[in-house]
Structures are given as C-alpha cells and as structure tokens.
GROMACS .gro file of C-alpha atoms in nm:
model
  316
    1ASN     CA    1   0.004   0.009  -0.003
    2ARG     CA    2   0.111   0.391  -0.020
    3GLN     CA    3   0.168   0.404   0.346
    4THR     CA    4   0.402   0.098   0.341
    5HIS     CA    5   0.569   0.218   0.014
    6HIS     CA    6   0.634   0.574   0.157
    7LYS     CA    7   0.784   0.424   0.480
    8LEU     CA    8   1.020   0.188   0.295
    9LYS     CA    9   1.123   0.469   0.055
   10LYS     CA   10   1.198   0.700   0.347
   11VAL     CA   11   1.437   0.457   0.528
   12ARG     CA   12   1.637   0.359   0.208
   13MET     CA   13   2.013   0.406   0.266
   14PRO     CA   14   2.179   0.314  -0.058
   15ILE     CA   15   2.562   0.248  -0.043
   16GLU     CA   16   2.782   0.515  -0.205
   17PRO     CA   17   3.085   0.348  -0.347
   18THR     CA   18   3.426   0.444  -0.240
   19LYS     CA   19   3.766   0.372  -0.375
   20SER     CA   20   3.860   0.047  -0.245
   21ILE     CA   21   3.782  -0.241  -0.022
   22TRP     CA   22   4.041  -0.442   0.184
   23MET     CA   23   4.018  -0.795   0.102
   24ASN     CA   24   4.254  -1.053   0.263
   25GLY     CA   25   4.539  -0.828   0.300
   26ASP     CA   26   4.502  -0.609  -0.013
   27LEU     CA   27   4.309  -0.294  -0.125
   28VAL     CA   28   4.113  -0.402  -0.409
   29PRO     CA   29   3.917  -0.146  -0.634
   30TRP     CA   30   3.548  -0.124  -0.530
   31ASP     CA   31   3.408  -0.293  -0.830
   32GLU     CA   32   3.648  -0.565  -0.832
   33ALA     CA   33   3.571  -0.672  -0.471
   34LYS     CA   34   3.368  -0.970  -0.575
   35ILE     CA   35   3.285  -1.319  -0.441
   36HIS     CA   36   3.163  -1.636  -0.611
   37VAL     CA   37   2.796  -1.724  -0.580
   38LEU     CA   38   2.888  -2.057  -0.417
   39THR     CA   39   3.057  -1.873  -0.124
   40HIS     CA   40   2.965  -2.092   0.177
   41THR     CA   41   2.843  -1.803   0.407
   42LEU     CA   42   2.618  -1.665   0.157
   43HIS     CA   43   2.423  -2.018   0.175
   44TYR     CA   44   2.457  -2.076   0.561
   45GLY     CA   45   2.490  -1.749   0.721
   46THR     CA   46   2.812  -1.854   0.888
   47GLY     CA   47   2.997  -1.510   0.897
   48VAL     CA   48   3.053  -1.244   1.154
   49PHE     CA   49   3.080  -0.873   1.114
   50GLU     CA   50   3.101  -0.529   1.262
   51GLY     CA   51   2.985  -0.193   1.226
   52ILE     CA   52   3.197   0.094   1.312
   53ARG     CA   53   3.203   0.474   1.251
   54ALA     CA   54   3.477   0.708   1.164
   55TYR     CA   55   3.413   1.081   1.247
   56GLU     CA   56   3.555   1.412   1.151
   57THR     CA   57   3.760   1.554   1.444
   58ALA     CA   58   3.994   1.853   1.488
   59GLN     CA   59   4.286   1.615   1.402
   60GLY     CA   60   4.131   1.458   1.113
   61PRO     CA   61   3.910   1.163   1.059
   62ALA     CA   62   3.921   0.919   1.364
   63ILE     CA   63   3.768   0.579   1.404
   64PHE     CA   64   3.562   0.544   1.718
   65ARG     CA   65   3.646   0.242   1.957
   66LEU     CA   66   3.829   0.062   1.678
   67LYS     CA   67   3.999  -0.179   1.921
   68GLU     CA   68   3.686  -0.267   2.094
   69HIS     CA   69   3.505  -0.338   1.772
   70MET     CA   70   3.778  -0.556   1.623
   71ASP     CA   71   3.823  -0.745   1.956
   72ARG     CA   72   3.435  -0.813   1.957
   73LEU     CA   73   3.476  -0.945   1.584
   74ILE     CA   74   3.750  -1.178   1.695
   75ASN     CA   75   3.520  -1.297   1.985
   76SER     CA   76   3.227  -1.348   1.773
   77ALA     CA   77   3.440  -1.561   1.530
   78LYS     CA   78   3.559  -1.751   1.847
   79ILE     CA   79   3.207  -1.828   1.952
   80LEU     CA   80   3.144  -1.971   1.603
   81SER     CA   81   3.450  -2.150   1.596
   82ILE     CA   82   3.563  -1.953   1.292
   83PRO     CA   83   3.950  -1.963   1.263
   84MET     CA   84   4.038  -1.592   1.206
   85PRO     CA   85   4.329  -1.545   0.983
   86TYR     CA   86   4.412  -1.196   1.132
   87THR     CA   87   4.481  -1.052   1.467
   88SER     CA   88   4.275  -0.753   1.618
   89GLU     CA   89   4.587  -0.528   1.565
   90GLN     CA   90   4.607  -0.620   1.187
   91LEU     CA   91   4.231  -0.572   1.128
   92GLN     CA   92   4.269  -0.226   1.311
   93ASP     CA   93   4.554  -0.130   1.077
   94ALA     CA   94   4.343  -0.258   0.786
   95ALA     CA   95   4.037  -0.047   0.881
   96LYS     CA   96   4.277   0.263   0.901
   97ALA     CA   97   4.408   0.182   0.545
   98VAL     CA   98   4.067   0.151   0.393
   99VAL     CA   99   3.944   0.493   0.560
  100ARG     CA  100   4.284   0.666   0.446
  101ASP     CA  101   4.234   0.550   0.095
  102SER     CA  102   3.878   0.654   0.070
  103GLY     CA  103   3.963   1.018   0.147
  104LEU     CA  104   3.645   1.052   0.360
  105SER     CA  105   3.647   1.271   0.665
  106SER     CA  106   3.364   1.059   0.826
  107CYS     CA  107   3.217   0.719   0.723
  108TYR     CA  108   3.068   0.384   0.807
  109ILE     CA  109   3.310   0.094   0.837
  110ARG     CA  110   3.194  -0.263   0.779
  111PRO     CA  111   3.435  -0.570   0.867
  112LEU     CA  112   3.323  -0.892   0.748
  113ALA     CA  113   3.482  -1.251   0.814
  114TYR     CA  114   3.327  -1.534   0.624
  115TYR     CA  115   3.368  -1.879   0.478
  116GLY     CA  116   3.459  -1.858   0.123
  117TYR     CA  117   3.427  -2.062  -0.203
  118GLY     CA  118   3.556  -2.408  -0.224
  119GLU     CA  119   3.334  -2.650   0.002
  120MET     CA  120   2.959  -2.682   0.015
  121GLY     CA  121   2.768  -2.847   0.297
  122LEU     CA  122   2.694  -2.759   0.666
  123ALA     CA  123   3.027  -2.888   0.784
  124THR     CA  124   3.293  -2.588   0.792
  125SER     CA  125   3.626  -2.776   0.881
  126ASN     CA  126   3.762  -2.760   0.513
  127CYS     CA  127   3.628  -2.416   0.437
  128VAL     CA  128   3.860  -2.113   0.388
  129VAL     CA  129   3.804  -1.806   0.586
  130ASP     CA  130   3.795  -1.467   0.411
  131VAL     CA  131   3.805  -1.124   0.555
  132ALA     CA  132   3.700  -0.788   0.402
  133ILE     CA  133   3.664  -0.426   0.534
  134ALA     CA  134   3.473  -0.186   0.329
  135CYS     CA  135   3.365   0.186   0.418
  136TRP     CA  136   3.144   0.444   0.279
  137PRO     CA  137   2.943   0.740   0.348
  138TRP     CA  138   2.634   0.672   0.579
  139GLY     CA  139   2.390   0.892   0.760
  140ALA     CA  140   2.201   0.831   1.079
  141TYR     CA  141   2.033   0.475   1.060
  142LEU     CA  142   1.698   0.595   1.216
  143GLY     CA  143   1.697   0.944   1.039
  144ASP     CA  144   1.874   1.272   1.101
  145ASP     CA  145   1.613   1.392   1.342
  146ALA     CA  146   1.582   1.073   1.547
  147ALA     CA  147   1.769   1.231   1.856
  148THR     CA  148   1.501   1.508   1.881
  149LYS     CA  149   1.184   1.389   1.693
  150GLY     CA  150   1.225   1.038   1.817
  151VAL     CA  151   1.112   0.694   1.657
  152ARG     CA  152   0.777   0.498   1.679
  153MET     CA  153   0.853   0.151   1.822
  154LYS     CA  154   0.638  -0.173   1.788
  155ILE     CA  155   0.695  -0.483   2.012
  156SER     CA  156   0.762  -0.751   1.752
  157SER     CA  157   0.596  -1.078   1.719
  158TRP     CA  158   0.930  -1.236   1.633
  159VAL     CA  159   1.102  -1.369   1.943
  160ARG     CA  160   1.479  -1.286   2.016
  161HIS     CA  161   1.726  -1.581   1.978
  162ASP     CA  162   1.774  -1.807   2.279
  163HIS     CA  163   2.133  -1.853   2.396
  164ASN     CA  164   2.124  -2.205   2.300
  165ILE     CA  165   1.965  -2.164   1.948
  166MET     CA  166   2.176  -1.886   1.799
  167PRO     CA  167   2.443  -1.716   2.035
  168PRO     CA  168   2.329  -1.353   2.072
  169ALA     CA  169   2.677  -1.266   2.204
  170SER     CA  170   2.808  -1.319   1.858
  171LYS     CA  171   2.749  -1.058   1.577
  172THR     CA  172   2.668  -1.347   1.333
  173THR     CA  173   2.540  -1.275   0.985
  174GLY     CA  174   2.283  -1.538   1.014
  175ASN     CA  175   2.146  -1.417   1.333
  176TYR     CA  176   2.020  -1.111   1.142
  177ALA     CA  177   1.746  -1.296   0.968
  178ASN     CA  178   1.577  -1.274   1.289
  179SER     CA  179   1.624  -0.900   1.325
  180THR     CA  180   1.519  -0.839   0.952
  181LEU     CA  181   1.199  -1.012   1.003
  182ALA     CA  182   1.127  -0.794   1.318
  183LYS     CA  183   1.232  -0.483   1.135
  184MET     CA  184   1.036  -0.539   0.822
  185GLU     CA  185   0.725  -0.627   1.028
  186ALA     CA  186   0.749  -0.287   1.208
  187LEU     CA  187   0.802  -0.103   0.887
  188ASN     CA  188   0.523  -0.271   0.719
  189ALA     CA  189   0.301  -0.173   1.011
  190GLY     CA  190   0.396   0.199   0.985
  191TYR     CA  191   0.660   0.210   1.272
  192ASP     CA  192   1.027   0.285   1.281
  193GLU     CA  193   1.167   0.011   1.457
  194ALA     CA  194   1.100  -0.316   1.647
  195VAL     CA  195   1.147  -0.413   2.024
  196MET     CA  196   1.219  -0.772   2.056
  197LEU     CA  197   1.133  -0.985   2.355
  198ASN     CA  198   1.298  -1.319   2.452
  199LYS     CA  199   1.115  -1.639   2.503
  200GLU     CA  200   1.045  -1.537   2.866
  201GLY     CA  201   0.857  -1.222   2.734
  202LEU     CA  202   1.124  -0.996   2.865
  203VAL     CA  203   1.297  -0.714   2.668
  204ALA     CA  204   1.600  -0.821   2.477
  205GLU     CA  205   1.686  -0.533   2.243
  206CYS     CA  206   1.559  -0.374   1.918
  207SER     CA  207   1.629  -0.510   1.568
  208GLY     CA  208   1.959  -0.345   1.574
  209GLU     CA  209   2.012  -0.137   1.875
  210ASN     CA  210   2.023  -0.163   2.267
  211ILE     CA  211   1.735   0.010   2.459
  212PHE     CA  212   1.752   0.236   2.776
  213VAL     CA  213   1.469   0.311   2.980
  214CYS     CA  214   1.457   0.605   3.225
  215ARG     CA  215   1.183   0.564   3.505
  216ASN     CA  216   1.157   0.723   3.851
  217GLY     CA  217   1.507   0.873   3.818
  218LYS     CA  218   1.689   0.554   3.725
  219ILE     CA  219   1.811   0.451   3.388
  220MET     CA  220   1.803   0.085   3.294
  221THR     CA  221   1.907  -0.141   2.997
  222PRO     CA  222   1.845  -0.516   2.956
  223PRO     CA  223   2.119  -0.746   3.060
  224PHE     CA  224   2.301  -0.972   2.817
  225VAL     CA  225   2.137  -1.287   2.967
  226SER     CA  226   1.808  -1.152   2.831
  227GLY     CA  227   1.943  -1.183   2.474
  228ALA     CA  228   2.094  -0.837   2.415
  229LEU     CA  229   2.409  -0.793   2.221
  230GLU     CA  230   2.695  -0.654   2.450
  231GLY     CA  231   2.679  -0.315   2.285
  232ILE     CA  232   2.999  -0.098   2.239
  233THR     CA  233   2.777   0.208   2.192
  234GLN     CA  234   2.583   0.079   2.497
  235HIS     CA  235   2.900   0.068   2.707
  236THR     CA  236   2.998   0.432   2.582
  237VAL     CA  237   2.643   0.560   2.675
  238MET     CA  238   2.662   0.400   3.018
  239SER     CA  239   2.979   0.580   3.095
  240ILE     CA  240   2.850   0.911   2.964
  241VAL     CA  241   2.521   0.858   3.179
  242ARG     CA  242   2.732   0.810   3.493
  243ASP     CA  243   2.950   1.122   3.410
  244LEU     CA  244   2.626   1.320   3.397
  245GLY     CA  245   2.553   1.187   3.762
  246HIS     CA  246   2.271   0.957   3.671
  247GLU     CA  247   2.231   0.608   3.788
  248VAL     CA  248   2.239   0.329   3.529
  249SER     CA  249   2.190  -0.041   3.575
  250PHE     CA  250   2.131  -0.370   3.385
  251GLU     CA  251   1.763  -0.466   3.483
  252ALA     CA  252   1.520  -0.715   3.343
  253LEU     CA  253   1.241  -0.518   3.176
  254ALA     CA  254   0.903  -0.634   3.066
  255ARG     CA  255   0.701  -0.468   2.800
  256SER     CA  256   0.492  -0.272   3.049
  257ASP     CA  257   0.815  -0.109   3.173
  258LEU     CA  258   0.842   0.034   2.819
  259TYR     CA  259   0.478   0.155   2.827
  260THR     CA  260   0.524   0.339   3.164
  261ALA     CA  261   0.874   0.486   3.094
  262ASP     CA  262   0.930   0.848   3.164
  263GLU     CA  263   1.173   0.856   2.848
  264MET     CA  264   1.342   0.619   2.641
  265PHE     CA  265   1.626   0.612   2.393
  266VAL     CA  266   1.802   0.345   2.162
  267VAL     CA  267   2.178   0.335   2.089
  268GLY     CA  268   2.405   0.166   1.841
  269THR     CA  269   2.678   0.258   1.614
  270ALA     CA  270   2.451   0.296   1.314
  271ALA     CA  271   2.155   0.462   1.513
  272GLU     CA  272   2.396   0.651   1.747
  273VAL     CA  273   2.168   0.799   2.015
  274SER     CA  274   1.786   0.806   1.914
  275ALA     CA  275   1.497   0.912   2.114
  276VAL     CA  276   1.189   0.702   2.129
  277ASN     CA  277   0.841   0.875   2.119
  278SER     CA  278   0.630   0.571   2.158
  279VAL     CA  279   0.597   0.224   2.206
  280ASP     CA  280   0.276   0.015   2.069
  281ASP     CA  281   0.129   0.385   2.040
  282ARG     CA  282   0.189   0.460   2.400
  283SER     CA  283   0.348   0.799   2.408
  284VAL     CA  284   0.679   0.876   2.579
  285LEU     CA  285   0.811   1.212   2.663
  286CYS     CA  286   1.043   1.293   2.354
  287PRO     CA  287   1.287   1.401   2.375
  288GLY     CA  288   1.319   1.405   2.739
  289PRO     CA  289   1.588   1.589   2.924
  290ILE     CA  290   1.811   1.286   2.998
  291THR     CA  291   1.794   1.173   2.632
  292THR     CA  292   1.892   1.518   2.521
  293GLN     CA  293   2.199   1.523   2.758
  294VAL     CA  294   2.324   1.183   2.639
  295ALA     CA  295   2.276   1.256   2.276
  296GLU     CA  296   2.470   1.588   2.295
  297LEU     CA  297   2.745   1.447   2.500
  298TYR     CA  298   2.759   1.129   2.288
  299ALA     CA  299   2.794   1.354   1.974
  300ASP     CA  300   3.104   1.535   2.137
  301THR     CA  301   3.263   1.216   2.235
  302VAL     CA  302   3.269   1.051   1.907
  303ARG     CA  303   3.419   1.359   1.754
  304GLY     CA  304   3.705   1.385   2.002
  305LYS     CA  305   3.551   1.678   2.188
  306ASN     CA  306   3.543   1.484   2.543
  307PRO     CA  307   3.890   1.511   2.671
  308LYS     CA  308   3.811   1.214   2.901
  309TYR     CA  309   3.735   0.973   2.618
  310ALA     CA  310   3.968   1.108   2.357
  311HIS     CA  311   4.171   0.776   2.356
  312TRP     CA  312   3.848   0.613   2.206
  313CYS     CA  313   3.903   0.833   1.890
  314GLU     CA  314   4.165   0.647   1.689
  315GLU     CA  315   4.321   0.872   1.423
  316VAL     CA  316   4.353   0.710   1.081
   0.00000   0.00000   0.00000
C-alpha cells in the first residue's frame, strides 16, 4: 500500500561506492571486490561482522572505539569456531588503511569475516576464511532527526534468539535474519523500529540497537542474559550517563516497563543515540531531558571533543 511504500522509501540508505575495499590483506578497487555465488556464508549465514564509524575531528578522521570493535569481531568468530586469519591489531590497521584510502572525513566501516568458496555443506572444517573491510558515507540509521523527533517502536511478534539456539553474543550474519523479520514487520505496520522480546517475554533489544529506559530517576538497559548484544555504543552511553551524574544499571524489563517509561532512547553505532516517542502507540516524553543530555555528549565524544574519552578516537 502507499503508506508502506512511503515508509520503506523513507528509510532507504543506498551505498555510495568509495575507492577500494580491503580483502584478505590487499586494497582492491571497489568494483573488483567480488565473491563467488557458491560462497559458503552466502548459503548458510556462517559469518561475523562489525559496524564501526569514523568521525571528523579536529585532528582529522578518527575511528571510534576501533579496538573494541575488532576485539568483538574476534570474539564473535571464536564463538562460532571460525579460525580468524588476522589479529585484532592487523584488522585495526586494515580499517585505518581503508578509511585513509577513501579520503572521507567521516564514514561507516563494515568488517566481515566469512567462509569463502571451495566447500559446500554444513560442515566448515575444510572451508577457507576470507576477511573484507569496506567503508562508505552513511547517515543516521533511524533518521537525521531521530535524536530530537524520536522514533515509533513496535513490540515484535518475532522472538529474540535464545542463547542455546543462536548465540546472541556473537554478531553473526545469520542471526540477523531474525532482526530483519522484526524490522520489516515494524516498517510494514507503519513504525520505525521493532523491540524484540525473549522467550520469557522480557525485553532483549531492538532489531539493531540496545534500549535504555528512564523511570523514576533511574536508567535501565536489559542485561546480556536477556538476549541483548553486548553493545559498544551501549557501554559508551553508560559511561556518559554516569558522568552526567545519573544512575544506570542492567535490569530485566517487561513490555509494561516500556509503556510506563518517563523517557526512552536506543543506541547503536549506526543509530547513535535516538529518542523514542512511543511504544505500541503509548506515548513517551520525547526528547526527554536525559535523552537530550546523552545525545549531545555522545555526539561530542565520538568527535573527540570530550577529553576524558579522547583515547577512544583512533586517528587514521
């Protein structure tokens, strides 16, 4: 219908090609960075990835929390028993090389480790592991005005992975079929984003972000045991919240906690800090004072303007 078409058109974020992509140790021209149609991970979802941003700073482009992202990529691979052919330090250097080569002052960076061409079937013991890192200009995932206007959330009918089904601690390509189903359900219903519950009915996370609830002067986010990914932006925001003098903790949350929140925001590398204006059509103060404070300080921090966390900005 027209509403759905308009909504889907609104959120389109096409990729803008850059100069090159790092593949298995070499910078390859963008249009030559190709894989075979029988690549193992294309068929079975057996890859791991990261989403990272580089921001323009007074010292030039700097990648935010690069080490933490590459360390998590290594850990994701370990959980899936993927033998990574590169160290975190090598991947960090490769990411810097890609950004330098692009000439961009700010960009989104996508590392991907995957089983390549050569073997087919569920077993991966004889499969080769390939690694690629690309970057391109990319705006705010939930919209440029998401920090102030907020986003409309819907509790998804799709349940977040259980720890013994697909490990949510690993940022696995195949895991995101679950997130895609939830995201598309929300968009098709006219919402901006989905909130995913676990099999016990407790809040896990959104389709691609961690969620924070502010209630009675306390700020809460679901624990990892509930099925949330251990977010790097989540950790950054928790540090910022404490610097602002607020209490923040991991707490199990039910959907009713979202309905009765004083204010709410979601965070992620792609989404940054985005306010929430409603959940299942229950209005939330948007943007609330805490959300506004956090969004402003986060924006300064990732751009190297917060001296306390300047070490998180890795110059390229």
